[in-house]
XYZ file of C-alpha atoms in Angstrom:
495
model
C 28.666 2.696 15.620
C 26.228 5.152 14.043
C 23.752 3.561 11.633
C 22.625 5.586 8.641
C 18.998 4.514 9.093
C 17.162 2.503 11.750
C 13.721 1.197 10.805
C 11.286 0.218 13.542
C 9.072 -2.545 12.177
C 9.705 -5.500 9.857
C 6.260 -5.710 8.323
C 5.822 -5.279 4.551
C 6.325 -1.496 4.645
C 9.453 -1.609 6.789
C 10.976 -4.409 4.718
C 10.146 -2.659 1.439
C 11.841 0.491 2.699
C 14.864 -1.536 3.789
C 15.127 -3.088 0.322
C 14.880 0.292 -1.393
C 17.578 1.754 0.847
C 19.848 -1.209 0.203
C 19.390 -0.878 -3.567
C 20.493 2.752 -3.196
C 23.634 1.836 -1.273
C 22.430 2.416 2.298
C 22.324 -0.580 4.651
C 19.700 0.008 7.358
C 19.164 -1.708 10.688
C 15.621 -3.070 11.102
C 14.188 -3.596 14.597
C 11.219 -5.930 15.030
C 9.587 -6.694 18.365
C 8.281 -10.058 17.126
C 10.693 -12.911 17.655
C 10.058 -14.353 14.204
C 8.072 -13.878 11.010
C 4.393 -13.126 11.474
C 1.844 -15.898 11.006
C -1.116 -13.571 11.551
C -3.617 -13.538 8.728
C -4.170 -9.936 7.706
C -4.428 -8.641 4.129
C -5.398 -11.208 1.498
C -3.985 -9.359 -1.453
C -3.068 -6.075 -3.044
C -5.027 -3.663 -5.177
C -3.768 -0.787 -7.279
C -0.653 0.749 -8.678
C 1.682 -0.942 -6.193
C 1.360 -4.173 -8.188
C 2.935 -2.530 -11.217
C 5.597 -1.039 -8.953
C 6.490 -4.460 -7.549
C 6.689 -5.777 -11.105
C 9.248 -3.108 -11.922
C 11.455 -4.346 -9.096
C 11.114 -7.972 -10.245
C 9.093 -8.799 -7.129
C 5.763 -9.568 -8.802
C 7.356 -12.602 -10.430
C 8.508 -13.843 -7.015
C 4.986 -13.627 -5.610
C 3.296 -15.324 -8.560
C 6.058 -17.811 -9.458
C 5.425 -16.779 -13.042
C 7.411 -14.643 -15.525
C 4.217 -12.981 -16.756
C 3.454 -9.352 -16.038
C 0.330 -8.097 -14.239
C -2.824 -7.391 -16.225
C -5.710 -5.066 -15.282
C -8.637 -6.625 -13.447
C -11.856 -6.898 -15.492
C -13.966 -6.008 -12.456
C -13.689 -4.827 -8.884
C -15.869 -3.069 -6.332
C -16.406 0.245 -4.630
C -18.701 0.499 -1.594
C -20.272 -2.854 -2.572
C -20.985 -1.630 -6.108
C -19.609 -3.923 -8.839
C -17.408 -2.009 -11.255
C -17.272 -3.194 -14.903
C -13.648 -2.179 -15.362
C -13.384 -4.106 -18.636
C -15.333 -1.250 -20.206
C -12.414 1.155 -19.669
C -9.917 1.528 -22.487
C -7.121 2.312 -20.001
C -8.056 0.387 -16.883
C -5.651 1.278 -14.002
C -6.897 -1.297 -11.459
C -4.633 -4.277 -10.836
C -5.369 -7.022 -8.290
C -3.145 -9.687 -6.772
C -4.709 -12.296 -4.484
C -1.849 -13.251 -2.190
C -1.811 -13.403 1.624
C 0.184 -10.793 3.489
C 2.314 -13.462 5.161
C 3.616 -14.467 1.725
C 4.297 -10.842 0.781
C 6.198 -10.339 4.009
C 8.171 -13.562 3.562
C 9.146 -12.571 0.022
C 10.297 -9.110 1.141
C 12.218 -10.610 4.063
C 14.044 -12.934 1.673
C 14.814 -10.044 -0.668
C 16.091 -7.919 2.217
C 18.357 -10.775 3.288
C 19.736 -11.057 -0.264
C 20.551 -7.351 -0.149
C 22.407 -7.689 3.147
C 19.862 -5.966 5.382
C 20.191 -6.675 9.110
C 16.898 -7.501 10.853
C 16.910 -7.954 14.629
C 13.876 -9.945 15.733
C 12.838 -9.635 19.367
C 14.156 -6.062 19.544
C 11.608 -3.301 20.231
C 11.969 0.454 20.085
C 11.456 1.875 23.591
C 12.712 5.455 23.424
C 14.274 8.113 21.269
C 16.022 11.446 21.615
C 16.858 13.697 18.701
C 20.153 15.540 18.395
C 21.280 17.932 15.681
C 22.964 15.236 13.616
C 21.497 11.952 14.866
C 18.794 10.098 16.763
C 19.514 8.184 19.960
C 17.415 5.034 19.751
C 16.654 3.033 22.891
C 15.892 -0.644 22.317
C 14.560 -3.453 24.481
C 16.323 -6.624 23.347
C 16.328 -10.261 24.483
C 19.441 -9.604 26.587
C 18.201 -6.336 28.046
C 17.969 -2.682 26.997
C 20.599 -0.995 24.865
C 21.051 2.112 22.726
C 22.019 2.633 19.096
C 22.602 5.846 17.209
C 21.253 6.612 13.770
C 21.261 9.511 11.375
C 17.549 8.837 10.755
C 14.827 6.750 12.374
C 11.797 5.551 10.409
C 8.648 4.266 12.101
C 7.070 1.421 10.147
C 5.518 0.041 13.312
C 1.816 0.112 12.542
C -1.239 2.032 13.615
C -0.210 2.027 17.296
C 3.252 3.252 16.283
C 5.621 3.704 19.200
C 7.808 5.815 16.935
C 4.988 8.255 16.228
C 4.064 8.542 19.889
C 7.656 9.053 21.050
C 8.168 11.720 18.380
C 5.064 13.558 19.624
C 3.323 13.463 16.233
C -0.443 13.845 16.519
C -2.781 11.302 14.966
C -6.150 13.016 14.528
C -9.148 11.400 12.926
C -12.448 9.739 13.675
C -13.544 6.561 15.433
C -16.718 4.783 14.385
C -17.999 2.584 17.210
C -21.241 1.265 15.650
C -19.621 -1.308 13.413
C -18.306 -4.738 14.343
C -16.392 -6.785 11.788
C -16.178 -10.565 12.205
C -13.940 -12.550 9.868
C -12.911 -16.193 9.770
C -11.773 -19.007 7.563
C -14.741 -21.368 7.321
C -16.245 -24.217 5.325
C -19.701 -24.341 3.772
C -21.578 -27.344 2.396
C -21.006 -27.923 -1.311
C -24.739 -27.530 -1.917
C -24.413 -23.854 -0.940
C -21.760 -23.110 -3.552
C -23.169 -21.609 -6.745
C -21.690 -23.456 -9.721
C -22.273 -20.587 -12.150
C -20.928 -17.574 -10.252
C -18.711 -19.263 -7.674
C -20.680 -17.393 -5.047
C -22.607 -18.460 -1.987
C -26.160 -19.650 -2.708
C -28.352 -19.108 0.357
C -31.760 -20.805 0.146
C -34.540 -18.285 0.684
C -32.211 -15.363 0.007
C -30.248 -15.702 -3.217
C -26.618 -15.633 -4.313
C -23.894 -13.680 -2.528
C -21.262 -13.048 -5.227
C -17.627 -14.027 -4.570
C -14.858 -11.514 -3.866
C -17.278 -8.588 -3.717
C -18.909 -6.796 -0.829
C -22.630 -7.518 -0.551
C -24.666 -4.891 1.293
C -28.037 -5.314 3.009
C -30.027 -2.955 5.214
C -28.370 -4.600 8.242
C -24.751 -4.945 7.261
C -22.187 -6.232 4.836
C -21.005 -9.681 3.730
C -17.828 -10.617 1.859
C -17.412 -14.221 0.683
C -14.012 -15.228 -0.695
C -13.393 -18.812 -1.903
C -9.689 -18.613 -2.703
C -8.133 -20.818 -5.392
C -5.915 -22.563 -2.819
C -9.001 -24.053 -1.154
C -9.316 -21.579 1.729
C -12.678 -19.885 2.179
C -12.899 -16.582 4.035
C -16.137 -15.035 5.247
C -16.376 -11.527 6.649
C -19.543 -10.012 8.121
C -19.904 -6.386 9.220
C -22.850 -5.511 11.445
C -24.258 -2.231 12.709
C -25.523 -1.841 16.271
C -25.353 -5.599 16.928
C -23.912 -6.067 20.438
C -20.991 -8.354 21.163
C -22.204 -10.990 23.630
C -19.163 -13.289 23.860
C -15.592 -12.778 24.979
C -13.798 -14.895 22.382
C -14.672 -14.845 18.714
C -16.228 -18.079 17.450
C -17.611 -19.519 14.226
C -21.031 -19.570 15.907
C -20.813 -15.813 16.479
C -19.961 -15.288 12.824
C -22.944 -17.448 11.884
C -25.253 -15.357 14.099
C -23.916 -12.176 12.508
C -24.562 -13.575 9.019
C -28.135 -14.477 10.012
C -28.602 -10.914 11.269
C -27.328 -9.350 8.049
C -29.427 -11.683 5.879
C -32.625 -10.729 7.679
C -33.023 -13.865 9.777
C -32.137 -16.436 7.145
C -29.771 -19.083 8.490
C -27.086 -21.127 6.789
C -24.548 -23.572 8.196
C -20.888 -22.645 8.639
C -18.184 -25.104 9.625
C -14.607 -24.784 10.872
C -11.789 -24.547 8.327
C -9.873 -27.567 7.119
C -6.255 -27.986 6.148
C -3.114 -26.442 7.545
C -3.317 -23.075 9.271
C -2.853 -20.494 10.350
C -6.569 -19.778 10.143
C -8.120 -16.384 10.727
C -10.709 -15.945 13.479
C -11.018 -12.260 14.288
C -13.427 -9.684 15.608
C -12.746 -5.983 15.185
C -14.893 -3.585 17.153
C -15.168 0.012 15.961
C -12.995 1.464 13.270
C -10.430 4.224 13.086
C -9.638 6.613 10.275
C -6.608 8.693 11.194
C -3.828 10.588 9.447
C -0.599 11.744 11.085
C -0.323 15.509 11.480
C 3.035 15.280 9.760
C 5.114 12.485 8.254
C 8.424 13.907 9.480
C 9.689 15.362 12.714
C 13.339 16.305 12.301
C 15.206 13.040 11.797
C 12.189 10.842 12.488
C 9.865 9.781 9.668
C 6.744 7.615 9.371
C 5.597 5.171 6.685
C 2.558 2.964 6.218
C 0.080 2.469 9.034
C 2.258 4.497 11.379
C 1.227 7.479 9.247
C -2.346 6.515 8.360
C -5.060 4.042 9.336
C -8.374 3.567 7.582
C -11.016 1.026 6.675
C -9.750 -2.019 4.814
C -12.665 -1.743 2.372
C -11.295 -2.103 -1.135
C -7.873 -3.223 0.115
C -5.982 0.096 -0.195
C -3.583 -0.421 2.716
C -0.588 -2.050 1.039
C -1.039 0.068 -2.086
C -0.649 3.168 0.057
C 1.999 1.953 2.489
C 4.379 0.253 0.054
C 4.327 3.305 -2.209
C 5.167 5.423 0.856
C 8.200 3.200 1.371
C 9.401 3.421 -2.230
C 8.890 7.191 -2.332
C 10.866 7.666 0.874
C 13.590 5.121 0.163
C 15.484 6.877 -2.611
C 15.087 10.316 -1.064
C 16.401 9.186 2.306
C 19.279 7.347 0.644
C 20.173 10.449 -1.381
C 20.179 12.502 1.815
C 22.385 9.999 3.644
C 24.804 9.750 0.730
C 25.097 13.505 0.451
C 23.825 14.288 -3.038
C 20.218 15.176 -2.244
C 19.221 18.702 -3.265
C 17.847 20.994 -0.581
C 14.337 20.057 0.422
C 14.273 16.653 -1.270
C 13.444 14.791 1.927
C 10.609 17.216 2.644
C 8.938 16.200 -0.631
C 8.200 12.822 0.928
C 5.470 14.405 3.029
C 4.269 16.873 0.402
C 3.842 14.025 -2.089
C 2.626 11.175 0.083
C 0.417 12.873 2.658
C -2.067 13.934 -0.066
C -2.145 10.281 -1.135
C -3.034 9.374 2.442
C -5.747 12.024 2.446
C -7.257 10.528 -0.710
C -7.414 7.035 0.781
C -8.854 8.146 4.117
C -11.434 10.178 2.201
C -12.638 7.413 -0.084
C -12.657 4.707 2.596
C -14.815 6.947 4.811
C -17.090 7.561 1.828
C -17.382 3.815 1.214
C -18.269 3.162 4.849
C -21.055 5.709 4.571
C -22.353 4.152 1.352
C -22.598 0.651 2.848
C -24.279 1.820 6.049
C -27.782 0.820 7.162
C -31.065 2.574 6.541
C -33.428 3.550 3.725
C -31.743 6.913 3.219
C -28.477 5.109 2.414
C -30.366 2.795 0.072
C -31.709 5.858 -1.743
C -28.224 7.322 -1.968
C -26.948 4.042 -3.371
C -29.631 4.114 -6.060
C -28.408 7.531 -7.148
C -24.747 6.500 -6.964
C -25.466 3.436 -9.117
C -26.916 5.735 -11.789
C -23.768 7.869 -11.695
C -21.532 4.827 -12.105
C -23.142 4.148 -15.474
C -21.374 7.252 -16.760
C -17.969 6.299 -18.258
C -16.294 9.395 -16.803
C -17.476 8.515 -13.291
C -16.360 4.901 -13.646
C -12.968 6.082 -14.863
C -12.673 8.510 -11.940
C -13.531 5.852 -9.347
C -11.133 3.363 -10.935
C -8.261 5.858 -10.734
C -9.179 6.617 -7.115
C -9.058 2.909 -6.196
C -5.771 2.358 -8.011
C -4.112 5.473 -6.650
C -3.273 6.431 -10.221
C -4.961 9.808 -9.765
C -2.003 10.888 -7.621
C 0.468 13.079 -9.509
C 3.526 14.947 -8.266
C 3.619 17.853 -10.693
C 1.220 20.147 -12.512
C 2.426 19.491 -16.056
C 1.877 15.935 -17.352
C 3.507 13.647 -18.185
C 5.941 14.948 -15.547
C 4.708 13.875 -12.133
C 2.830 10.835 -13.429
C 3.598 7.139 -13.086
C 5.998 6.157 -15.850
C 5.206 3.602 -18.557
C 6.757 0.163 -18.273
C 10.468 0.352 -19.099
C 11.320 -3.312 -18.651
C 14.151 -4.772 -16.537
C 16.096 -1.486 -16.265
C 13.859 -0.415 -13.364
C 14.981 -3.344 -11.197
C 18.107 -1.445 -10.163
C 16.094 1.166 -8.274
C 18.285 3.912 -9.773
C 17.164 7.110 -11.518
C 16.930 6.634 -15.282
C 17.301 8.914 -18.260
C 15.615 7.263 -21.225
C 17.162 8.788 -24.334
C 15.918 7.622 -27.706
C 17.446 10.611 -29.526
C 21.140 9.813 -28.907
C 21.610 13.482 -27.998
C 21.626 13.618 -24.198
C 24.734 11.686 -23.129
C 26.800 14.848 -22.668
C 23.977 16.585 -20.834
C 23.601 13.825 -18.241
C 27.333 13.118 -17.929
C 27.796 15.138 -14.688
C 25.041 13.061 -13.043
C 26.123 9.616 -14.270
C 27.216 8.630 -10.746
C 23.525 8.869 -9.809
C 21.546 8.506 -13.052
C 21.697 5.657 -15.569
C 21.396 6.416 -19.292
C 19.244 3.878 -21.149
C 17.372 3.519 -24.413
C 13.900 1.969 -24.202
C 11.066 2.497 -26.647
C 8.374 4.658 -25.032
C 5.130 5.539 -26.773
C 4.633 9.291 -27.096
C 8.033 10.322 -25.720
C 11.519 10.622 -27.154
C 13.149 11.084 -23.755
C 12.124 10.615 -20.110
C 13.787 11.275 -16.790
C 12.349 8.717 -14.357
C 12.734 8.760 -10.594
C 13.502 5.525 -8.689
C 9.857 5.340 -7.539
C 8.852 5.134 -11.225
C 7.423 8.639 -11.468
C 8.379 10.900 -14.379
C 10.555 13.882 -13.454
C 10.916 15.295 -16.981
C 9.764 14.364 -20.468
C 10.269 15.347 -24.076
C 8.365 14.334 -27.175
C 10.521 16.100 -29.750
C 13.485 14.889 -31.754
C 15.652 17.611 -30.160
C 14.963 17.691 -26.403
C 15.531 20.894 -24.459
C 18.873 20.357 -22.728
C 18.415 23.269 -20.324
C 15.098 21.996 -18.998
C 16.651 18.558 -18.535
C 19.554 20.017 -16.558
C 17.071 21.879 -14.399
C 15.133 18.667 -13.676
C 18.327 16.728 -12.977
C 19.445 19.362 -10.487
C 16.031 19.632 -8.851
C 15.711 15.917 -8.161
C 19.255 14.559 -8.156
C 21.399 17.404 -6.883
C 24.204 19.507 -8.229
C 26.260 18.150 -11.138
C 29.591 16.562 -10.399
C 32.778 17.599 -12.116
C 33.438 15.612 -15.287
C 37.091 14.870 -16.042
């Protein structure tokens, strides 16, 4: 049997891609070396445009257990600077505080509903590309075996086996001065600030909650989550690691170092786990030389790794998956126009470049030393300018990424309601004049009518980006046909 698509990795990015493919009529095989769902504590939430994208698939409601739609966050942070986002008339920054294990569990359940096959305990071990397929070697519980696929996608993380086997370079930089220590902890109630919800340290002051707090010696992040868990993360510069296994005591020593010698008590976490207790030495910022090599493609951390500062990882990776999903499905099903699959890299690699750029910039801005403090003073002055605040907000959200030169084409579409849950291309026609124009594409494109401010008609891609738009009462039929052909292939015969 030849599978249309094999995905290596059943983390959030691999599962999201599997769901998108299934919505588009392609049933992938997902290989996962873990024998069961992950219990590792990693990301604690999502930031940016991906939250709106999940809402458009009906997945935001599953994560929040609420029918409400996401709302912009009134504040966030950039390089330990608080950002008063409530001052922006069109704030693009959305935040969802939800652990990655819950995101992964939700996507796994959705993939199962869509009939996706996930093989746990099966790890990619080799590949060989042919003209029309990829030979995929797998190590399974009962021994090695081989499957064939038209395409192989690596969603297998920063140490991606897929990327290495495909011979795709992963250039970048490694910073070895920084050590990050993170753990679930408890603190005495007397250290909790009743006004701000932050951490009140006698002799020092208040460390605000859910924001990075920078000193000359490092960085502190204190997060008292609503479910009762408290997470503390401390980044130090040039502080040697003196123990083999990470401990709460080591985290406490690191906090004392960052706070200039001031001590405070930390206790072990309470309640059911799993609890995080992690030390990360050094940091990598890397971007794959290419996102595609023949019939092998990369998504998520397999294509890019960077600092977690500001939480951009899932925003970047899940949007990779949604961008690739419909294009790969169109290619498999035979209606993709020439070059469609190549636009995955031309559209998403620049997004990866933006994230690696701004996370490196943030690391520099939270570094030690008086010269960095001086730079931060200047940067704080710049952030008082509304245009700068707006620019930084768009950078954090990923909403500054566009796929065409002429807006609104190439921009993220406005909310269209439940019609986007299908994952199909949409022609929004509020003029009742385009049914005949789109008729040859109706096997691929759904015709709908949804009120849209500032537009009488929109052609919207499955990843929720605008492919064509018209504001007039009589849209240009020829330009619409051109856009339909460019993104959704040649018209079919209409009987």
